[in-house]
CSV table of C-alpha atoms in Angstrom, one decimal:
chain,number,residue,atom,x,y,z
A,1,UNK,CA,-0.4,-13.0,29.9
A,2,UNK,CA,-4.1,-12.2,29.1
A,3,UNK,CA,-6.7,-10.0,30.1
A,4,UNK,CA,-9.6,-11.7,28.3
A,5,UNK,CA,-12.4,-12.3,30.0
A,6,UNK,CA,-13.4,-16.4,30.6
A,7,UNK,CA,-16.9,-15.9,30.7
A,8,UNK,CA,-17.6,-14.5,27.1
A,9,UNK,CA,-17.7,-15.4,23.6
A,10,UNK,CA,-14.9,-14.6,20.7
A,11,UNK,CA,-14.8,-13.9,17.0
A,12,UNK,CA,-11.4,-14.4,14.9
A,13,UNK,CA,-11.8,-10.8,14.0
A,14,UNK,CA,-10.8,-9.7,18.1
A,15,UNK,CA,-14.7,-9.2,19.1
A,16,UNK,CA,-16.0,-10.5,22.3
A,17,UNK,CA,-20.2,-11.3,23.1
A,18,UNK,CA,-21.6,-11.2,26.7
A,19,UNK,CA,-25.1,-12.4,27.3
A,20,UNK,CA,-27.0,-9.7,29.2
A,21,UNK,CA,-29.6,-13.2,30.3
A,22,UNK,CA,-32.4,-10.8,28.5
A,23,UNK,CA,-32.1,-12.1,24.8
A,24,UNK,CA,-29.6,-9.2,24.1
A,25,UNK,CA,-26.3,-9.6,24.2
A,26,UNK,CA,-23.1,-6.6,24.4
A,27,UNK,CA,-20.5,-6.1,22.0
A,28,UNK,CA,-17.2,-4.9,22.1
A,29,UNK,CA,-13.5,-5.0,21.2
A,30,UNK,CA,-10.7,-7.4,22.8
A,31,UNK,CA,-7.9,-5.9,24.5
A,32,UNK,CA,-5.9,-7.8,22.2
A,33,UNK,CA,-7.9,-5.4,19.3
A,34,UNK,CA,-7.0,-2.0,21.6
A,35,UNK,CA,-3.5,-2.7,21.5
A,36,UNK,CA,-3.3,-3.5,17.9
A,37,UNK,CA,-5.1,-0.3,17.2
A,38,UNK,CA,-3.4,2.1,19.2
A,39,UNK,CA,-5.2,5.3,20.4
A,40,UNK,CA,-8.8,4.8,19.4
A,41,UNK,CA,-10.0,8.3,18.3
A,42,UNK,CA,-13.2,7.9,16.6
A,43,UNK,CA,-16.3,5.4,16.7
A,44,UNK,CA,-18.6,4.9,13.9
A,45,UNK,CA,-21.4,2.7,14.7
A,46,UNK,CA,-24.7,1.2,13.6
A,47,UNK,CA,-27.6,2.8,14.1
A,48,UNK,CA,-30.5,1.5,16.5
A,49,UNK,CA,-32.9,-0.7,14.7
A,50,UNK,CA,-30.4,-1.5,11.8
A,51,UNK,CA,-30.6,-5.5,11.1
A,52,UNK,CA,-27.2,-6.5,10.7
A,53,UNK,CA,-26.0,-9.6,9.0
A,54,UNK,CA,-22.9,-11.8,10.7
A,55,UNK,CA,-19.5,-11.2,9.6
A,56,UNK,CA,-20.4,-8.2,7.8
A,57,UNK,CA,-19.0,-4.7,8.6
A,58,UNK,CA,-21.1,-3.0,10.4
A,59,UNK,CA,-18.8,0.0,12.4
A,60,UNK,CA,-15.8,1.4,12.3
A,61,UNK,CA,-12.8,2.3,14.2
A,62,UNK,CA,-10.4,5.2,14.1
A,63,UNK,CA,-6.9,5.2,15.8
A,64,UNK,CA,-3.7,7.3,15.6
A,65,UNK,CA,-1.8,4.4,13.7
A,66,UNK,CA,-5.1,2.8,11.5
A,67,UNK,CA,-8.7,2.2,10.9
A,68,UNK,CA,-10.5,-1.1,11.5
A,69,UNK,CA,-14.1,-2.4,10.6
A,70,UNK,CA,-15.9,-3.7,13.1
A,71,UNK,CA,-18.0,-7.0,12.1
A,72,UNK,CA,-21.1,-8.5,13.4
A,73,UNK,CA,-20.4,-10.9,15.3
A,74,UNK,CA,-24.0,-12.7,14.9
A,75,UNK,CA,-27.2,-12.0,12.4
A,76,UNK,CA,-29.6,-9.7,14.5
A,77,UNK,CA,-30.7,-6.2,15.2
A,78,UNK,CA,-28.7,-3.5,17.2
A,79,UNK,CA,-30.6,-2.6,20.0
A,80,UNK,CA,-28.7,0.0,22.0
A,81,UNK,CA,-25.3,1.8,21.1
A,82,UNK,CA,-22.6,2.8,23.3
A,83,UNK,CA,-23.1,6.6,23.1
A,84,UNK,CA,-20.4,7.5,25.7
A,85,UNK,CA,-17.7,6.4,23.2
A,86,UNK,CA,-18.8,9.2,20.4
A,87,UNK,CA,-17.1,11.6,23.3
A,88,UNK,CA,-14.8,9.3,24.5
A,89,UNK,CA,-13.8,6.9,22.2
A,90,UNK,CA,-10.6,6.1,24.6
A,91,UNK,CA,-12.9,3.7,26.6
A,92,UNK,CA,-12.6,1.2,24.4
A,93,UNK,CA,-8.7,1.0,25.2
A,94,UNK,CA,-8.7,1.9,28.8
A,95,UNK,CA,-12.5,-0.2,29.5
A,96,UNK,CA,-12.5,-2.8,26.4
A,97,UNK,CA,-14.8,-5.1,28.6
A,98,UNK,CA,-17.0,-2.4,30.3
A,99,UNK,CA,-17.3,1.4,29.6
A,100,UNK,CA,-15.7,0.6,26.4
A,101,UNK,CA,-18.2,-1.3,24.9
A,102,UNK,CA,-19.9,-0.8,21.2
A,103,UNK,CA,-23.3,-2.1,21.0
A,104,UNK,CA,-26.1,-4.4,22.2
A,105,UNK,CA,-27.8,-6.7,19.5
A,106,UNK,CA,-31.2,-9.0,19.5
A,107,UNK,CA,-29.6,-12.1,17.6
A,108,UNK,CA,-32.1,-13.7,15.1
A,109,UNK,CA,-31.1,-17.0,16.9
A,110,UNK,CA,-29.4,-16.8,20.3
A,111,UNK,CA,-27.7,-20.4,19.5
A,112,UNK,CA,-25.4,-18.6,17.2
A,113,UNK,CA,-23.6,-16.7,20.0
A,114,UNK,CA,-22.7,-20.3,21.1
A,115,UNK,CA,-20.8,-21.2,18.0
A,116,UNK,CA,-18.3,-17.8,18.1
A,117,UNK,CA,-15.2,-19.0,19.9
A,118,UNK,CA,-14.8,-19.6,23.6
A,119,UNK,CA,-11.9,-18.8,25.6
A,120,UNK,CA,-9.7,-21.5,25.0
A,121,UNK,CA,-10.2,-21.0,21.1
A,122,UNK,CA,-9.8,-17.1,20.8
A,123,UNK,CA,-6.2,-17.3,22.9
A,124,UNK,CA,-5.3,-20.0,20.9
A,125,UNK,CA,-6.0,-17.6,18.4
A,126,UNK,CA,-4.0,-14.7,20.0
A,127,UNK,CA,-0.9,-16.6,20.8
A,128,UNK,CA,0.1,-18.0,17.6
């Protein structure tokens, strides 16, 4: 059973992409990620203005069982942060896809966002 979203993009390291239709798109963690993790407890995330570079860790996540980077899923520049989650870092097991999201980023090339995986891929991915 799975409760990933059709409609956005995937990496192979459990992050999904939604197009915002501005040129920006939001960032978060699969649900797939949340369960793996656990209890998220703390958020640590790039700044706004910070160019980040794709596949690079850029963030980080605390839970009760581990910690886990948090890669860039495309080259660009983070243009908003989740603030809500430095409060409430639970959101991002209890809203992955909405409240729970980690950041908005300007991609150097929007193209890119079309080469992460789709749906089909990332539960391919998920179910091996």
């Amino acid at each position: 059973m799975s409760n990933h979203p059709e409609n956005l993009r995937y990496t192979a390291e459990h992050v999904w992409v939604r197009d915002n239709g501005n040129g920006t798109f939001t960032v978060g963690v699969t649900d797939f990620a949340q369960n793996a993790l656990n209890d998220v407890v703390f958020v640590q995330l790039p700044l706004v203005d910070t160019a980040v570079v794709a596949d690079e860790a850029i963030g980080l996540l605390e839970s009760v069982k581990s910690a886990s980077d948090v890669f860039a899923p495309v080259s660009g520049n983070i243009v908003q942060v989740n603030e809500k989650l430095a409060l409430s870092p639970e959101l991002i097991n209890t809203h992955p896809y909405d409240e729970g999201w980690l950041f908005q980023i300007c991609p150097n090339n929007a193209a890119d966002v079309n080469q992460l995986l789709n749906f089909n891929d990332y539960q391919k991915i998920i179910t091996v």
